[in-house]
PDB file of C-alpha atoms in Angstrom:
ATOM      1  CA  MET A   1      -0.026   0.116   0.047  1.00  0.00           C
ATOM      2  CA  TRP A   2       2.562   2.073   0.923  1.00  0.00           C
ATOM      3  CA  ALA A   3       4.447   2.245  -2.524  1.00  0.00           C
ATOM      4  CA  ASP A   4       1.155   2.719  -3.760  1.00  0.00           C
ATOM      5  CA  ASP A   5       0.208   6.095  -1.887  1.00  0.00           C
ATOM      6  CA  ALA A   6       4.140   7.069  -3.262  1.00  0.00           C
ATOM      7  CA  ALA A   7       3.367   6.497  -6.452  1.00  0.00           C
ATOM      8  CA  LEU A   8       0.154   8.829  -5.961  1.00  0.00           C
ATOM      9  CA  GLY A   9       1.506  11.351  -4.115  1.00  0.00           C
ATOM     10  CA  ALA A  10       4.451  11.736  -6.828  1.00  0.00           C
ATOM     11  CA  ALA A  11       1.463  11.889  -9.605  1.00  0.00           C
ATOM     12  CA  GLY A  12      -0.109  14.739  -7.686  1.00  0.00           C
ATOM     13  CA  ARG A  13       3.045  16.280  -7.148  1.00  0.00           C
ATOM     14  CA  ARG A  14       3.708  16.498 -10.794  1.00  0.00           C
ATOM     15  CA  LEU A  15      -0.098  17.630 -11.835  1.00  0.00           C
ATOM     16  CA  ASP A  16       0.261  20.210  -8.988  1.00  0.00           C
ATOM     17  CA  GLU A  17       3.618  21.384 -10.565  1.00  0.00           C
ATOM     18  CA  TRP A  18       2.197  21.279 -14.066  1.00  0.00           C
ATOM     19  CA  GLU A  19      -1.108  23.536 -12.998  1.00  0.00           C
ATOM     20  CA  SER A  20       1.420  25.991 -11.669  1.00  0.00           C
ATOM     21  CA  SER A  21       3.572  26.134 -14.983  1.00  0.00           C
ATOM     22  CA  LEU A  22       0.090  26.330 -17.365  1.00  0.00           C
ATOM     23  CA  ALA A  23      -0.810  29.500 -14.776  1.00  0.00           C
ATOM     24  CA  GLU A  24       2.389  30.883 -14.798  1.00  0.00           C
ATOM     25  CA  ARG A  25       2.285  30.908 -19.081  1.00  0.00           C
ATOM     26  CA  ALA A  26      -1.213  32.064 -18.960  1.00  0.00           C
ATOM     27  CA  ALA A  27      -0.287  35.076 -16.608  1.00  0.00           C
ATOM     28  CA  ARG A  28       3.121  35.144 -18.932  1.00  0.00           C
ATOM     29  CA  ALA A  29       1.093  35.308 -22.018  1.00  0.00           C
ATOM     30  CA  LYS A  30      -1.363  37.718 -20.593  1.00  0.00           C
ATOM     31  CA  THR A  31       1.068  40.263 -19.639  1.00  0.00           C
ATOM     32  CA  LEU A  32       2.774  39.761 -23.025  1.00  0.00           C
ATOM     33  CA  SER A  33      -0.566  40.319 -25.106  1.00  0.00           C
ATOM     34  CA  ALA A  34      -1.197  43.787 -23.495  1.00  0.00           C
ATOM     35  CA  ARG A  35       2.499  44.972 -23.720  1.00  0.00           C
ATOM     36  CA  MET A  36       2.242  44.295 -27.577  1.00  0.00           C
ATOM     37  CA  GLN A  37      -0.448  46.672 -27.599  1.00  0.00           C
ATOM     38  CA  GLU A  38       1.368  49.211 -26.721  1.00  0.00           C
ATOM     39  CA  LEU A  39       4.576  48.409 -29.308  1.00  0.00           C
ATOM     40  CA  THR A  40       5.024  50.821 -32.464  1.00  0.00           C
ATOM     41  CA  GLY A  41       7.236  51.020 -35.421  1.00  0.00           C
ATOM     42  CA  THR A  42       8.885  53.513 -36.185  1.00  0.00           C
ATOM     43  CA  ALA A  43      11.549  54.332 -39.359  1.00  0.00           C
ATOM     44  CA  HIS A  44      12.717  57.536 -41.705  1.00  0.00           C
ATOM     45  CA  ASN A  45      13.934  57.265 -45.056  1.00  0.00           C
ATOM     46  CA  ASN A  46      17.593  57.951 -45.942  1.00  0.00           C
ATOM     47  CA  ASP A  47      17.303  61.658 -46.110  1.00  0.00           C
ATOM     48  CA  ARG A  48      15.441  62.124 -43.083  1.00  0.00           C
ATOM     49  CA  THR A  49      12.457  63.839 -44.831  1.00  0.00           C
ATOM     50  CA  ILE A  50       9.829  61.174 -44.281  1.00  0.00           C
ATOM     51  CA  ASP A  51       9.110  59.575 -40.391  1.00  0.00           C
ATOM     52  CA  VAL A  52       6.828  56.815 -40.362  1.00  0.00           C
ATOM     53  CA  THR A  53       5.011  54.898 -36.930  1.00  0.00           C
ATOM     54  CA  VAL A  54       3.105  52.209 -36.773  1.00  0.00           C
ATOM     55  CA  GLU A  55       0.916  50.605 -34.174  1.00  0.00           C
ATOM     56  CA  CYS A  56       0.701  47.320 -33.159  1.00  0.00           C
ATOM     57  CA  SER A  57      -1.437  45.522 -35.815  1.00  0.00           C
ATOM     58  CA  GLY A  58       0.961  47.646 -38.414  1.00  0.00           C
ATOM     59  CA  LEU A  59      -1.889  50.542 -39.281  1.00  0.00           C
ATOM     60  CA  LEU A  60       0.085  54.306 -40.158  1.00  0.00           C
ATOM     61  CA  ILE A  61      -0.618  56.167 -36.849  1.00  0.00           C
ATOM     62  CA  GLY A  62       2.374  58.956 -37.668  1.00  0.00           C
ATOM     63  CA  LEU A  63       3.067  60.110 -41.167  1.00  0.00           C
ATOM     64  CA  ARG A  64       5.729  63.792 -40.437  1.00  0.00           C
ATOM     65  CA  LEU A  65       6.896  64.882 -44.492  1.00  0.00           C
ATOM     66  CA  ASP A  66      10.033  67.436 -43.878  1.00  0.00           C
ATOM     67  CA  GLU A  67       9.143  70.514 -46.285  1.00  0.00           C
ATOM     68  CA  ARG A  68      12.491  69.466 -48.809  1.00  0.00           C
ATOM     69  CA  ILE A  69      10.107  67.017 -49.776  1.00  0.00           C
ATOM     70  CA  ARG A  70       8.364  69.366 -52.158  1.00  0.00           C
ATOM     71  CA  GLN A  71      11.391  69.174 -54.309  1.00  0.00           C
ATOM     72  CA  GLN A  72      11.036  65.967 -55.997  1.00  0.00           C
ATOM     73  CA  PRO A  73       8.345  64.077 -57.683  1.00  0.00           C
ATOM     74  CA  ALA A  74       4.546  63.613 -55.948  1.00  0.00           C
ATOM     75  CA  ALA A  75       5.272  59.530 -56.980  1.00  0.00           C
ATOM     76  CA  ARG A  76       8.864  59.427 -55.940  1.00  0.00           C
ATOM     77  CA  THR A  77       7.340  60.884 -52.325  1.00  0.00           C
ATOM     78  CA  ALA A  78       4.747  58.167 -52.314  1.00  0.00           C
ATOM     79  CA  GLN A  79       6.960  55.572 -52.711  1.00  0.00           C
ATOM     80  CA  GLN A  80       9.552  56.745 -50.390  1.00  0.00           C
ATOM     81  CA  ILE A  81       6.127  57.049 -47.571  1.00  0.00           C
ATOM     82  CA  LEU A  82       5.625  52.962 -48.847  1.00  0.00           C
ATOM     83  CA  GLU A  83       9.122  52.069 -48.298  1.00  0.00           C
ATOM     84  CA  THR A  84       9.581  53.709 -44.947  1.00  0.00           C
ATOM     85  CA  THR A  85       5.791  52.215 -43.945  1.00  0.00           C
ATOM     86  CA  ARG A  86       7.508  48.720 -44.859  1.00  0.00           C
ATOM     87  CA  ALA A  87      10.445  49.473 -42.887  1.00  0.00           C
ATOM     88  CA  ALA A  88       8.691  50.673 -39.708  1.00  0.00           C
ATOM     89  CA  ARG A  89       6.740  47.385 -39.830  1.00  0.00           C
ATOM     90  CA  THR A  90      10.303  45.257 -40.076  1.00  0.00           C
ATOM     91  CA  ASP A  91      10.656  47.507 -36.744  1.00  0.00           C
ATOM     92  CA  LEU A  92       7.367  46.675 -35.407  1.00  0.00           C
ATOM     93  CA  LEU A  93       8.341  43.070 -36.317  1.00  0.00           C
ATOM     94  CA  ARG A  94      11.873  43.097 -34.383  1.00  0.00           C
ATOM     95  CA  GLN A  95      10.314  44.156 -31.473  1.00  0.00           C
ATOM     96  CA  VAL A  96       7.061  41.723 -31.408  1.00  0.00           C
ATOM     97  CA  ARG A  97      10.168  38.811 -31.660  1.00  0.00           C
ATOM     98  CA  GLU A  98      12.214  40.395 -28.833  1.00  0.00           C
ATOM     99  CA  LEU A  99       9.204  41.094 -26.195  1.00  0.00           C
ATOM    100  CA  THR A 100       7.963  37.498 -27.412  1.00  0.00           C
ATOM    101  CA  VAL A 101      11.009  35.184 -26.688  1.00  0.00           C
ATOM    102  CA  GLU A 102      11.442  37.326 -23.526  1.00  0.00           C
ATOM    103  CA  PHE A 103       7.842  36.376 -22.046  1.00  0.00           C
ATOM    104  CA  LEU A 104       7.869  32.610 -23.979  1.00  0.00           C
ATOM    105  CA  GLY A 105      11.113  31.505 -24.957  1.00  0.00           C
ATOM    106  CA  ASP A 106      12.112  30.392 -28.328  1.00  0.00           C
ATOM    107  CA  ASP A 107       9.408  27.672 -28.498  1.00  0.00           C
ATOM    108  CA  ALA A 108       6.771  26.408 -30.932  1.00  0.00           C
ATOM    109  CA  SER A 109       4.157  28.348 -29.590  1.00  0.00           C
ATOM    110  CA  ALA A 110       6.240  31.644 -29.389  1.00  0.00           C
ATOM    111  CA  GLN A 111       6.854  31.191 -33.477  1.00  0.00           C
ATOM    112  CA  ALA A 112       3.705  30.780 -33.947  1.00  0.00           C
ATOM    113  CA  ILE A 113       2.964  34.238 -32.590  1.00  0.00           C
ATOM    114  CA  ILE A 114       5.969  35.578 -34.255  1.00  0.00           C
ATOM    115  CA  ASP A 115       4.684  34.109 -37.744  1.00  0.00           C
ATOM    116  CA  SER A 116       1.465  35.598 -37.358  1.00  0.00           C
ATOM    117  CA  TYR A 117       2.806  39.043 -36.955  1.00  0.00           C
ATOM    118  CA  ARG A 118       4.899  38.275 -40.019  1.00  0.00           C
ATOM    119  CA  SER A 119       2.088  37.246 -42.215  1.00  0.00           C
ATOM    120  CA  ARG A 120      -0.258  40.169 -40.677  1.00  0.00           C
ATOM    121  CA  LEU A 121       2.639  42.912 -40.945  1.00  0.00           C
ATOM    122  CA  ALA A 122       4.047  41.509 -44.506  1.00  0.00           C
ATOM    123  CA  GLY A 123       0.704  42.315 -46.649  1.00  0.00           C
ATOM    124  CA  ASP A 124       1.568  43.031 -50.024  1.00  0.00           C
ATOM    125  CA  GLN A 125       5.368  43.305 -49.197  1.00  0.00           C
ATOM    126  CA  GLY A 126       6.077  39.787 -49.220  1.00  0.00           C
ATOM    127  CA  SER A 127       7.538  38.009 -45.863  1.00  0.00           C
ATOM    128  CA  SER A 128      11.395  38.990 -47.187  1.00  0.00           C
ATOM    129  CA  ASP A 129      10.951  42.383 -46.072  1.00  0.00           C
ATOM    130  CA  ALA A 130       9.719  41.268 -42.648  1.00  0.00           C
ATOM    131  CA  ASP A 131      12.394  39.221 -41.860  1.00  0.00           C
ATOM    132  CA  ARG A 132      14.931  41.846 -42.255  1.00  0.00           C
TER     133      ARG A 132
END
């Protein structure tokens, strides 16, 4: 009977440890989610005439154009805005990757979160830009 009691006790301890581990991981995931909502990505073009900020989902929330922008064709300005927005999303993805690994480690669930953000942020730009 003692062996059965010992095995039962060991199984109970393993279940308690597993439950504690799940609770801790859930708390870290909740904190990660809240922190992700606060992230923004930023970038500027080479001559610093364009600054872009995107929020956590990659949407543009800030755009600054220097007056020097008036000295170039509108099509060039539009292209630079798109390129700079992609760079800001790349910055955001970098932050998502760092924060996710910090909170969850480098396991399959963390990689799934990063991959999900990568595909959402890549949109029409392709995954190679988001990997930079």
